């Protein structure tokens, strides 16, 4: 069984999808920690309800990003974490944590990377930009995390049709439904060592 840490910053609907996947046995792993960049977010209620230890590491409590991630790394090492899942985590990891967990950190992004990703593209802004551009399709991506922002190798992608009467909120909702399926599937694959990485490309066994 792999030990999983899920990083969050908000409502945690993706966290819930992973909690449910572990509970049903679909994911052969155990969530040993939920790590939030903010106090008071609903993700922490979800962790509590599932009896998962949770921790808040807020940037405002640290003099710098490096000291914050030094503390997070210490915690992850003490818990013997194998896999990190970024599920709506709004901070950018530093190089040290990325190097400490090579090909062991994944993220879900609510667009078809490399469109509408990178710095500034988060939350509802992504869907606003998709509609403003006039795209006919968007989607969700699960990818490995490297030192860049949304630049790591892609694991899974699924398209979502943009409708003429879409609002950013409606589009976000339909993309989220896809995320809730793709992310647990990627976590399941990673827990079973079924993802092969060849340069920028990945292959599922
Ligand atoms: C998701 O759309 C995710 O792709 C993005 O932030 C949102 C988080 O939603 N990075 P939730 O907190 O999992 O409900």
PDB file of N, CA and C in Angstrom, residues 17 30-31 33 36 38 53 66 74-75 82 84 95 109 112 132 134 168 179 184-185 201 204:
ATOM      1  N   UNK A  17     -12.943  12.839  -3.919  1.00  0.00           N
ATOM      2  CA  UNK A  17     -12.949  11.756  -4.909  1.00  0.00           C
ATOM      3  C   UNK A  17     -11.833  10.742  -4.599  1.00  0.00           C
ATOM      4  N   UNK A  30      -3.228   4.641   0.850  1.00  0.00           N
ATOM      5  CA  UNK A  30      -3.825   5.198   2.062  1.00  0.00           C
ATOM      6  C   UNK A  30      -3.457   6.678   2.137  1.00  0.00           C
ATOM      7  N   UNK A  31      -4.442   7.536   2.354  1.00  0.00           N
ATOM      8  CA  UNK A  31      -4.132   8.959   2.541  1.00  0.00           C
ATOM      9  C   UNK A  31      -3.688   9.147   3.987  1.00  0.00           C
ATOM     10  N   UNK A  33      -1.978  11.978   5.041  1.00  0.00           N
ATOM     11  CA  UNK A  33      -1.967  13.390   5.427  1.00  0.00           C
ATOM     12  C   UNK A  33      -2.683  14.231   4.389  1.00  0.00           C
ATOM     13  N   UNK A  36      -2.834  21.602   3.851  1.00  0.00           N
ATOM     14  CA  UNK A  36      -3.524  22.756   3.271  1.00  0.00           C
ATOM     15  C   UNK A  36      -2.652  23.998   3.341  1.00  0.00           C
ATOM     16  N   UNK A  38      -4.101  26.826   3.467  1.00  0.00           N
ATOM     17  CA  UNK A  38      -4.976  27.818   4.131  1.00  0.00           C
ATOM     18  C   UNK A  38      -5.724  27.197   5.290  1.00  0.00           C
ATOM     19  N   UNK A  53      -5.342  12.653   9.282  1.00  0.00           N
ATOM     20  CA  UNK A  53      -4.609  13.757   9.902  1.00  0.00           C
ATOM     21  C   UNK A  53      -4.398  14.896   8.896  1.00  0.00           C
ATOM     22  N   UNK A  66      11.185  28.557   1.083  1.00  0.00           N
ATOM     23  CA  UNK A  66      12.083  27.422   1.312  1.00  0.00           C
ATOM     24  C   UNK A  66      11.907  26.827   2.699  1.00  0.00           C
ATOM     25  N   UNK A  74      10.056  17.550   5.976  1.00  0.00           N
ATOM     26  CA  UNK A  74      10.315  16.832   7.238  1.00  0.00           C
ATOM     27  C   UNK A  74       9.096  16.005   7.637  1.00  0.00           C
ATOM     28  N   UNK A  75       7.920  16.638   7.547  1.00  0.00           N
ATOM     29  CA  UNK A  75       6.681  15.951   7.918  1.00  0.00           C
ATOM     30  C   UNK A  75       6.444  14.750   6.978  1.00  0.00           C
ATOM     31  N   UNK A  82       4.845   8.267   0.051  1.00  0.00           N
ATOM     32  CA  UNK A  82       5.375   7.825  -1.252  1.00  0.00           C
ATOM     33  C   UNK A  82       4.920   8.740  -2.386  1.00  0.00           C
ATOM     34  N   UNK A  84       2.593  12.277  -3.680  1.00  0.00           N
ATOM     35  CA  UNK A  84       1.941  13.557  -3.355  1.00  0.00           C
ATOM     36  C   UNK A  84       0.948  13.884  -4.460  1.00  0.00           C
ATOM     37  N   UNK A  95      11.806  23.839  -5.660  1.00  0.00           N
ATOM     38  CA  UNK A  95      12.592  22.794  -6.341  1.00  0.00           C
ATOM     39  C   UNK A  95      12.945  21.635  -5.419  1.00  0.00           C
ATOM     40  N   UNK A 109      -5.279  19.758 -13.470  1.00  0.00           N
ATOM     41  CA  UNK A 109      -5.479  21.124 -13.975  1.00  0.00           C
ATOM     42  C   UNK A 109      -6.739  21.161 -14.828  1.00  0.00           C
ATOM     43  N   UNK A 112      -7.026  21.730 -21.051  1.00  0.00           N
ATOM     44  CA  UNK A 112      -6.187  20.803 -21.827  1.00  0.00           C
ATOM     45  C   UNK A 112      -4.804  21.438 -21.963  1.00  0.00           C
ATOM     46  N   UNK A 132     -13.735  33.288 -23.269  1.00  0.00           N
ATOM     47  CA  UNK A 132     -13.354  34.538 -23.929  1.00  0.00           C
ATOM     48  C   UNK A 132     -12.643  34.278 -25.256  1.00  0.00           C
ATOM     49  N   UNK A 134     -13.102  31.785 -27.149  1.00  0.00           N
ATOM     50  CA  UNK A 134     -14.015  31.189 -28.128  1.00  0.00           C
ATOM     51  C   UNK A 134     -13.702  29.738 -28.430  1.00  0.00           C
ATOM     52  N   UNK A 168     -18.799  30.610 -17.140  1.00  0.00           N
ATOM     53  CA  UNK A 168     -17.593  30.018 -16.550  1.00  0.00           C
ATOM     54  C   UNK A 168     -17.944  28.990 -15.471  1.00  0.00           C
ATOM     55  N   UNK A 179     -12.608  15.792 -13.778  1.00  0.00           N
ATOM     56  CA  UNK A 179     -11.468  15.727 -12.837  1.00  0.00           C
ATOM     57  C   UNK A 179     -11.694  14.652 -11.780  1.00  0.00           C
ATOM     58  N   UNK A 184      -8.626  10.307  -9.494  1.00  0.00           N
ATOM     59  CA  UNK A 184      -8.525   9.026  -8.784  1.00  0.00           C
ATOM     60  C   UNK A 184      -7.922   7.922  -9.663  1.00  0.00           C
ATOM     61  N   UNK A 185      -8.225   7.945 -10.963  1.00  0.00           N
ATOM     62  CA  UNK A 185      -7.656   6.926 -11.854  1.00  0.00           C
ATOM     63  C   UNK A 185      -6.129   7.069 -11.916  1.00  0.00           C
ATOM     64  N   UNK A 201       7.086  11.859 -22.391  1.00  0.00           N
ATOM     65  CA  UNK A 201       5.905  11.031 -22.639  1.00  0.00           C
ATOM     66  C   UNK A 201       5.669  10.007 -21.545  1.00  0.00           C
ATOM     67  N   UNK A 204       0.793   4.008 -20.099  1.00  0.00           N
ATOM     68  CA  UNK A 204       0.115   3.268 -19.034  1.00  0.00           C
ATOM     69  C   UNK A 204       0.247   1.773 -19.319  1.00  0.00           C
TER      70      UNK A 204
END
